[in-house]
Amino acid sequence: MSHASPPFTPLQRVLHWSMAIGIVAMLFIGVGMMSTIDRNYLLLVSIHKPLGIVILVLAVLRLIVRWRRGAPPLPASMPAPMKFAAKLSHWTFYALMIAMPLLGWAMLSAGAYPVVVAGMRLPSLVPASAKLHSLLWTAHSTLAFCLFALVLLHLAAALFHAWVRRDGVFEAMAPWPRAPR
Ligand code: HEM
Ligand code: HEM
């Protein structure tokens, strides 16, 4: 059954879909970086670092927009545990969208590697330390796999709403405007 609550704003939808593309690209670029030692490694790193910082900035912007504009209510027909799981997964996404870039940046700071974005060298987040570098590397890798798993679950849930429940949840975030009824 379709619910008629207002959709996410166009800005929220543009941010959702551009960041979804950016984050999926980052996951594949990251794995690509770890799987090659030829000169493509440097190309992939030179995309991964600035794109990750752009995602950090967009995630902060998105949280501000979310705080000011809120989100459409979930349909009353949705069972409470499903609503809880949806909200938990969304806030986990926000946490990971902030944590992943910060961990990547801090990992490079701990390894004394520069993080340069648009010709500007960003400050070190933590002091240089081999032990901290290895800890942050493990955290960045482990959370990347958690993020990938969450993306797959979220995709499955979105398609379940669109094709099985048909309750308007997918349409609220769809990249195209809702058709007039
Ligand atoms: C949404 C943001 C990010 C995502 C989803 C992401 C994802 C990943 C993934 C999947 C890997 C490969 C992990 C593995 O196979 O074990 C990786 C590695 C890496 N990431 Fe990120 N990353 C993000 C942000 C950043 C940022 C902002 C930086 C630095 C400024 C960064 C620096 C690195 C580095 C240097 C590696 C490779 C480490 C090595 O060669 O040992 N990442 N990232
Ligand atoms: C990396 C990929 C993605 C990320 C990080 C992501 C993140 C998010 C977040 C954080 C929200 C909650 C918005 C809020 O309440 O402020 C959301 C909602 C939503 N996303 Fe995604 N998303 C991704 C990919 C996708 C894909 C591929 C689809 C569909 C095929 C999708 C469909 C939806 C839908 C329908 C909602 C609205 C859910 C609701 O109203 O409760 N997302 N997404």
mmCIF file of C-alpha atoms and ligand atoms in Angstrom:
data_model
loop_
_atom_site.group_PDB
_atom_site.id
_atom_site.type_symbol
_atom_site.label_atom_id
_atom_site.label_comp_id
_atom_site.label_asym_id
_atom_site.label_seq_id
_atom_site.Cartn_x
_atom_site.Cartn_y
_atom_site.Cartn_z
ATOM 1 C CA MET A 1 0.000 0.000 0.000
ATOM 2 C CA SER A 2 1.405 3.440 -0.932
ATOM 3 C CA HIS A 3 1.643 6.208 1.672
ATOM 4 C CA ALA A 4 1.289 9.856 0.660
ATOM 5 C CA SER A 5 3.806 11.537 2.993
ATOM 6 C CA PRO A 6 6.049 14.181 1.383
ATOM 7 C CA PRO A 7 9.269 12.801 -0.160
ATOM 8 C CA PHE A 8 12.802 13.778 0.885
ATOM 9 C CA THR A 9 13.662 17.252 -0.490
ATOM 10 C CA PRO A 10 15.400 17.456 -3.907
ATOM 11 C CA LEU A 11 18.635 18.493 -2.122
ATOM 12 C CA GLN A 12 18.427 15.431 0.150
ATOM 13 C CA ARG A 13 17.853 13.183 -2.850
ATOM 14 C CA VAL A 14 20.720 14.722 -4.861
ATOM 15 C CA LEU A 15 23.022 14.253 -1.853
ATOM 16 C CA HIS A 16 21.794 10.669 -1.304
ATOM 17 C CA TRP A 17 22.353 9.521 -4.877
ATOM 18 C CA SER A 18 25.608 11.392 -5.586
ATOM 19 C CA MET A 19 27.072 10.105 -2.304
ATOM 20 C CA ALA A 20 25.816 6.559 -2.978
ATOM 21 C CA ILE A 21 27.752 6.583 -6.287
ATOM 22 C CA GLY A 22 30.810 8.137 -4.600
ATOM 23 C CA ILE A 23 30.821 5.655 -1.691
ATOM 24 C CA VAL A 24 30.378 2.555 -3.863
ATOM 25 C CA ALA A 25 33.207 3.872 -6.102
ATOM 26 C CA MET A 26 35.396 4.403 -2.994
ATOM 27 C CA LEU A 27 34.826 0.816 -1.840
ATOM 28 C CA PHE A 28 35.883 -0.581 -5.221
ATOM 29 C CA ILE A 29 38.801 1.863 -5.616
ATOM 30 C CA GLY A 30 39.973 0.910 -2.083
ATOM 31 C CA VAL A 31 39.898 -2.809 -2.858
ATOM 32 C CA GLY A 32 41.540 -2.089 -6.243
ATOM 33 C CA MET A 33 44.342 -0.206 -4.459
ATOM 34 C CA MET A 34 44.976 -3.146 -2.163
ATOM 35 C CA SER A 35 45.050 -5.594 -5.085
ATOM 36 C CA THR A 36 47.626 -3.901 -7.310
ATOM 37 C CA ILE A 37 51.269 -2.950 -7.033
ATOM 38 C CA ASP A 38 51.664 -1.559 -10.562
ATOM 39 C CA ARG A 39 51.451 2.147 -11.468
ATOM 40 C CA ASN A 40 47.641 2.060 -11.293
ATOM 41 C CA TYR A 41 48.101 2.020 -7.502
ATOM 42 C CA LEU A 42 49.203 5.673 -7.546
ATOM 43 C CA LEU A 43 46.315 6.654 -9.824
ATOM 44 C CA LEU A 44 43.800 4.927 -7.541
ATOM 45 C CA VAL A 45 45.297 6.530 -4.400
ATOM 46 C CA SER A 46 45.206 9.957 -6.085
ATOM 47 C CA ILE A 47 41.433 9.497 -6.598
ATOM 48 C CA HIS A 48 40.716 7.738 -3.272
ATOM 49 C CA LYS A 49 42.150 10.430 -0.961
ATOM 50 C CA PRO A 50 40.434 13.591 -2.330
ATOM 51 C CA LEU A 51 37.155 11.768 -3.090
ATOM 52 C CA GLY A 52 37.141 10.499 0.512
ATOM 53 C CA ILE A 53 37.582 14.053 1.831
ATOM 54 C CA VAL A 54 34.751 15.269 -0.472
ATOM 55 C CA ILE A 55 32.538 12.515 1.003
ATOM 56 C CA LEU A 56 33.419 13.723 4.522
ATOM 57 C CA VAL A 57 32.389 17.308 3.660
ATOM 58 C CA LEU A 58 29.164 16.135 1.966
ATOM 59 C CA ALA A 59 28.314 13.867 4.929
ATOM 60 C CA VAL A 60 28.573 16.826 7.338
ATOM 61 C CA LEU A 61 26.440 18.957 4.972
ATOM 62 C CA ARG A 62 23.929 16.112 4.695
ATOM 63 C CA LEU A 63 23.648 15.746 8.480
ATOM 64 C CA ILE A 64 22.963 19.507 8.791
ATOM 65 C CA VAL A 65 20.271 19.292 6.063
ATOM 66 C CA ARG A 66 18.787 16.210 7.779
ATOM 67 C CA TRP A 67 18.707 17.997 11.136
ATOM 68 C CA ARG A 68 16.992 21.068 9.618
ATOM 69 C CA ARG A 69 14.595 19.346 7.176
ATOM 70 C CA GLY A 70 13.961 16.004 8.928
ATOM 71 C CA ALA A 71 12.714 12.936 7.018
ATOM 72 C CA PRO A 72 9.282 11.763 5.879
ATOM 73 C CA PRO A 73 7.590 9.496 8.460
ATOM 74 C CA LEU A 74 7.775 5.770 7.759
ATOM 75 C CA PRO A 75 4.407 4.226 6.810
ATOM 76 C CA ALA A 76 2.135 3.298 9.731
ATOM 77 C CA SER A 77 1.772 -0.167 8.134
ATOM 78 C CA MET A 78 5.475 -0.917 8.798
ATOM 79 C CA PRO A 79 6.045 -3.189 11.835
ATOM 80 C CA ALA A 80 7.922 -1.539 14.738
ATOM 81 C CA PRO A 81 11.022 -3.818 14.536
ATOM 82 C CA MET A 82 11.325 -2.990 10.808
ATOM 83 C CA LYS A 83 11.117 0.734 11.570
ATOM 84 C CA PHE A 84 13.755 0.327 14.264
ATOM 85 C CA ALA A 85 16.068 -1.589 11.870
ATOM 86 C CA ALA A 86 15.609 1.098 9.177
ATOM 87 C CA LYS A 87 16.479 3.931 11.575
ATOM 88 C CA LEU A 88 19.421 2.038 13.075
ATOM 89 C CA SER A 89 20.842 1.319 9.609
ATOM 90 C CA HIS A 90 20.476 4.970 8.541
ATOM 91 C CA TRP A 91 22.305 6.308 11.594
ATOM 92 C CA THR A 92 24.987 3.622 11.161
ATOM 93 C CA PHE A 93 25.427 4.892 7.590
ATOM 94 C CA TYR A 94 25.867 8.465 8.825
ATOM 95 C CA ALA A 95 28.421 7.289 11.435
ATOM 96 C CA LEU A 96 30.382 5.327 8.794
ATOM 97 C CA MET A 97 30.243 8.158 6.228
ATOM 98 C CA ILE A 98 32.028 10.361 8.806
ATOM 99 C CA ALA A 99 34.261 7.687 10.399
ATOM 100 C CA MET A 100 35.666 6.156 7.182
ATOM 101 C CA PRO A 101 37.250 9.354 5.777
ATOM 102 C CA LEU A 102 38.489 10.429 9.238
ATOM 103 C CA LEU A 103 40.104 7.005 9.769
ATOM 104 C CA GLY A 104 41.732 7.132 6.306
ATOM 105 C CA TRP A 105 43.053 10.644 6.947
ATOM 106 C CA ALA A 106 44.240 9.761 10.490
ATOM 107 C CA MET A 107 45.882 6.550 9.211
ATOM 108 C CA LEU A 108 47.954 8.556 6.720
ATOM 109 C CA SER A 109 48.804 11.135 9.424
ATOM 110 C CA ALA A 110 50.015 8.321 11.705
ATOM 111 C CA GLY A 111 52.164 7.000 8.838
ATOM 112 C CA ALA A 112 53.537 10.559 8.234
ATOM 113 C CA TYR A 113 52.114 10.566 4.695
ATOM 114 C CA PRO A 114 50.735 13.874 3.379
ATOM 115 C CA VAL A 115 47.020 14.289 2.542
ATOM 116 C CA VAL A 116 46.808 16.888 -0.227
ATOM 117 C CA VAL A 117 43.426 18.048 -1.564
ATOM 118 C CA ALA A 118 43.156 20.659 -4.367
ATOM 119 C CA GLY A 119 46.834 21.564 -3.849
ATOM 120 C CA MET A 120 46.321 22.185 -0.111
ATOM 121 C CA ARG A 121 48.069 19.991 2.475
ATOM 122 C CA LEU A 122 45.644 19.070 5.239
ATOM 123 C CA PRO A 123 46.888 19.110 8.852
ATOM 124 C CA SER A 124 47.850 15.854 10.578
ATOM 125 C CA LEU A 125 45.016 14.455 12.693
ATOM 126 C CA VAL A 126 47.257 12.347 14.959
ATOM 127 C CA PRO A 127 51.021 12.187 15.724
ATOM 128 C CA ALA A 128 53.211 9.884 13.619
ATOM 129 C CA SER A 129 53.313 6.387 15.154
ATOM 130 C CA ALA A 130 53.780 2.988 13.504
ATOM 131 C CA LYS A 131 51.568 1.283 16.116
ATOM 132 C CA LEU A 132 48.733 3.793 15.627
ATOM 133 C CA HIS A 133 49.100 3.519 11.831
ATOM 134 C CA SER A 134 48.595 -0.239 11.982
ATOM 135 C CA LEU A 135 45.611 0.116 14.367
ATOM 136 C CA LEU A 136 43.933 2.725 12.135
ATOM 137 C CA TRP A 137 44.671 0.665 9.007
ATOM 138 C CA THR A 138 42.851 -2.309 10.590
ATOM 139 C CA ALA A 139 39.919 -0.092 11.613
ATOM 140 C CA HIS A 140 39.667 1.485 8.108
ATOM 141 C CA SER A 141 39.713 -1.947 6.409
ATOM 142 C CA THR A 142 37.293 -3.616 8.855
ATOM 143 C CA LEU A 143 34.776 -0.774 8.735
ATOM 144 C CA ALA A 144 35.027 -0.738 4.911
ATOM 145 C CA PHE A 145 33.743 -4.326 4.875
ATOM 146 C CA CYS A 146 30.976 -3.408 7.380
ATOM 147 C CA LEU A 147 30.011 -0.479 5.101
ATOM 148 C CA PHE A 148 29.928 -2.770 2.067
ATOM 149 C CA ALA A 149 27.682 -5.264 3.925
ATOM 150 C CA LEU A 150 25.372 -2.427 5.026
ATOM 151 C CA VAL A 151 25.109 -1.129 1.434
ATOM 152 C CA LEU A 152 24.018 -4.615 0.288
ATOM 153 C CA LEU A 153 21.432 -4.903 3.097
ATOM 154 C CA HIS A 154 20.157 -1.386 2.356
ATOM 155 C CA LEU A 155 19.853 -2.157 -1.362
ATOM 156 C CA ALA A 156 17.891 -5.336 -0.554
ATOM 157 C CA ALA A 157 15.610 -3.413 1.851
ATOM 158 C CA ALA A 158 15.004 -0.628 -0.712
ATOM 159 C CA LEU A 159 14.035 -3.151 -3.398
ATOM 160 C CA PHE A 160 11.821 -5.015 -0.889
ATOM 161 C CA HIS A 161 9.951 -1.726 -0.273
ATOM 162 C CA ALA A 162 9.769 -0.928 -4.003
ATOM 163 C CA TRP A 163 8.700 -4.331 -5.335
ATOM 164 C CA VAL A 164 7.138 -6.287 -2.444
ATOM 165 C CA ARG A 165 5.675 -3.898 0.149
ATOM 166 C CA ARG A 166 5.023 -1.075 -2.372
ATOM 167 C CA ASP A 167 4.548 1.298 0.563
ATOM 168 C CA GLY A 168 6.021 4.518 -0.909
ATOM 169 C CA VAL A 169 9.316 4.288 1.053
ATOM 170 C CA PHE A 170 11.367 3.820 -2.125
ATOM 171 C CA GLU A 171 9.537 6.657 -3.926
ATOM 172 C CA ALA A 172 10.356 9.031 -1.026
ATOM 173 C CA MET A 173 14.077 8.773 -1.926
ATOM 174 C CA ALA A 174 13.774 7.930 -5.654
ATOM 175 C CA PRO A 175 16.054 9.993 -7.922
ATOM 176 C CA TRP A 176 13.045 11.086 -9.966
ATOM 177 C CA PRO A 177 10.109 13.213 -8.654
ATOM 178 C CA ARG A 178 6.976 11.364 -7.473
ATOM 179 C CA ALA A 179 4.340 11.085 -10.235
ATOM 180 C CA PRO A 180 1.205 13.219 -9.569
ATOM 181 C CA ARG A 181 -1.862 11.161 -8.515
HETATM 182 C C1 HEM B 1 33.907 6.998 2.440
HETATM 183 C C2 HEM B 1 35.207 7.034 2.549
HETATM 184 C C3 HEM B 1 36.143 5.878 2.341
HETATM 185 C C4 HEM B 1 35.890 4.577 1.978
HETATM 186 C C5 HEM B 1 34.542 3.916 1.714
HETATM 187 C C6 HEM B 1 37.180 3.906 1.895
HETATM 188 C C7 HEM B 1 37.340 2.566 1.570
HETATM 189 C C8 HEM B 1 38.555 1.909 1.515
HETATM 190 C C9 HEM B 1 38.727 0.510 1.210
HETATM 191 C C10 HEM B 1 37.613 -0.479 0.858
HETATM 192 C C11 HEM B 1 40.057 0.244 1.278
HETATM 193 C C12 HEM B 1 40.718 -1.141 1.048
HETATM 194 C C13 HEM B 1 40.738 -1.877 2.354
HETATM 195 C C14 HEM B 1 41.158 -3.326 2.240
HETATM 196 O O1 HEM B 1 41.041 -3.928 1.162
HETATM 197 O O2 HEM B 1 41.613 -3.878 3.262
HETATM 198 C C15 HEM B 1 40.749 1.468 1.591
HETATM 199 C C16 HEM B 1 42.114 1.608 1.717
HETATM 200 C C17 HEM B 1 42.747 2.809 1.914
HETATM 201 N N1 HEM B 1 42.157 4.027 2.187
HETATM 202 FE FE1 HEM B 1 40.176 4.404 2.196
HETATM 203 N N2 HEM B 1 38.170 4.806 2.185
HETATM 204 C C18 HEM B 1 37.587 6.020 2.453
HETATM 205 C C19 HEM B 1 38.228 7.204 2.754
HETATM 206 C C20 HEM B 1 39.613 7.385 2.771
HETATM 207 C C21 HEM B 1 40.300 8.637 2.976
HETATM 208 C C22 HEM B 1 39.619 9.998 3.178
HETATM 209 C C23 HEM B 1 41.630 8.381 2.932
HETATM 210 C C24 HEM B 1 42.806 9.316 3.082
HETATM 211 C C25 HEM B 1 42.761 10.613 3.062
HETATM 212 C C26 HEM B 1 41.794 6.959 2.695
HETATM 213 C C27 HEM B 1 42.995 6.310 2.577
HETATM 214 C C28 HEM B 1 43.159 4.981 2.307
HETATM 215 C C29 HEM B 1 44.443 4.356 2.101
HETATM 216 C C30 HEM B 1 45.803 5.057 2.116
HETATM 217 C C31 HEM B 1 44.186 2.997 1.865
HETATM 218 C C32 HEM B 1 45.194 1.910 1.490
HETATM 219 C C33 HEM B 1 46.002 1.515 2.643
HETATM 220 C C34 HEM B 1 47.190 0.681 2.138
HETATM 221 O O3 HEM B 1 47.632 0.836 0.993
HETATM 222 O O4 HEM B 1 47.638 -0.085 2.940
HETATM 223 N N3 HEM B 1 40.543 6.383 2.598
HETATM 224 N N4 HEM B 1 39.804 2.473 1.742
HETATM 225 C C1 HEM B 2 26.477 3.674 -0.630
HETATM 226 C C2 HEM B 2 25.214 3.608 -0.901
HETATM 227 C C3 HEM B 2 24.105 4.225 -0.041
HETATM 228 C C4 HEM B 2 24.175 4.931 1.138
HETATM 229 C C5 HEM B 2 25.415 5.312 1.945
HETATM 230 C C6 HEM B 2 22.818 5.262 1.517
HETATM 231 C C7 HEM B 2 22.473 5.962 2.666
HETATM 232 C C8 HEM B 2 21.190 6.248 3.039
HETATM 233 C C9 HEM B 2 20.812 6.952 4.250
HETATM 234 C C10 HEM B 2 21.796 7.479 5.309
HETATM 235 C C11 HEM B 2 19.471 7.058 4.263
HETATM 236 C C12 HEM B 2 18.618 7.705 5.357
HETATM 237 C C13 HEM B 2 18.244 9.112 4.962
HETATM 238 C C14 HEM B 2 17.753 9.890 6.164
HETATM 239 O O1 HEM B 2 16.859 9.421 6.876
HETATM 240 O O2 HEM B 2 18.293 11.002 6.374
HETATM 241 C C15 HEM B 2 18.972 6.418 3.071
HETATM 242 C C16 HEM B 2 17.647 6.304 2.727
HETATM 243 C C17 HEM B 2 17.185 5.616 1.631
HETATM 244 N N1 HEM B 2 17.952 4.982 0.674
HETATM 245 FE FE1 HEM B 2 19.929 4.859 0.620
HETATM 246 N N2 HEM B 2 21.963 4.750 0.559
HETATM 247 C C18 HEM B 2 22.728 4.114 -0.398
HETATM 248 C C19 HEM B 2 22.261 3.476 -1.525
HETATM 249 C C20 HEM B 2 20.943 3.283 -1.836
HETATM 250 C C21 HEM B 2 20.431 2.511 -2.956
HETATM 251 C C22 HEM B 2 21.332 1.790 -3.982
HETATM 252 C C23 HEM B 2 19.072 2.566 -2.896
HETATM 253 C C24 HEM B 2 18.027 1.944 -3.797
HETATM 254 C C25 HEM B 2 18.209 1.080 -4.726
HETATM 255 C C26 HEM B 2 18.722 3.375 -1.735
HETATM 256 C C27 HEM B 2 17.443 3.671 -1.347
HETATM 257 C C28 HEM B 2 17.078 4.401 -0.237
HETATM 258 C C29 HEM B 2 15.711 4.657 0.163
HETATM 259 C C30 HEM B 2 14.460 4.166 -0.540
HETATM 260 C C31 HEM B 2 15.776 5.429 1.328
HETATM 261 C C32 HEM B 2 14.591 5.974 2.142
HETATM 262 C C33 HEM B 2 14.347 5.099 3.319
HETATM 263 C C34 HEM B 2 13.394 5.709 4.316
HETATM 264 O O3 HEM B 2 12.640 6.634 4.052
HETATM 265 O O4 HEM B 2 13.432 5.204 5.455
HETATM 266 N N3 HEM B 2 19.873 3.787 -1.126
HETATM 267 N N4 HEM B 2 20.038 5.917 2.339
#
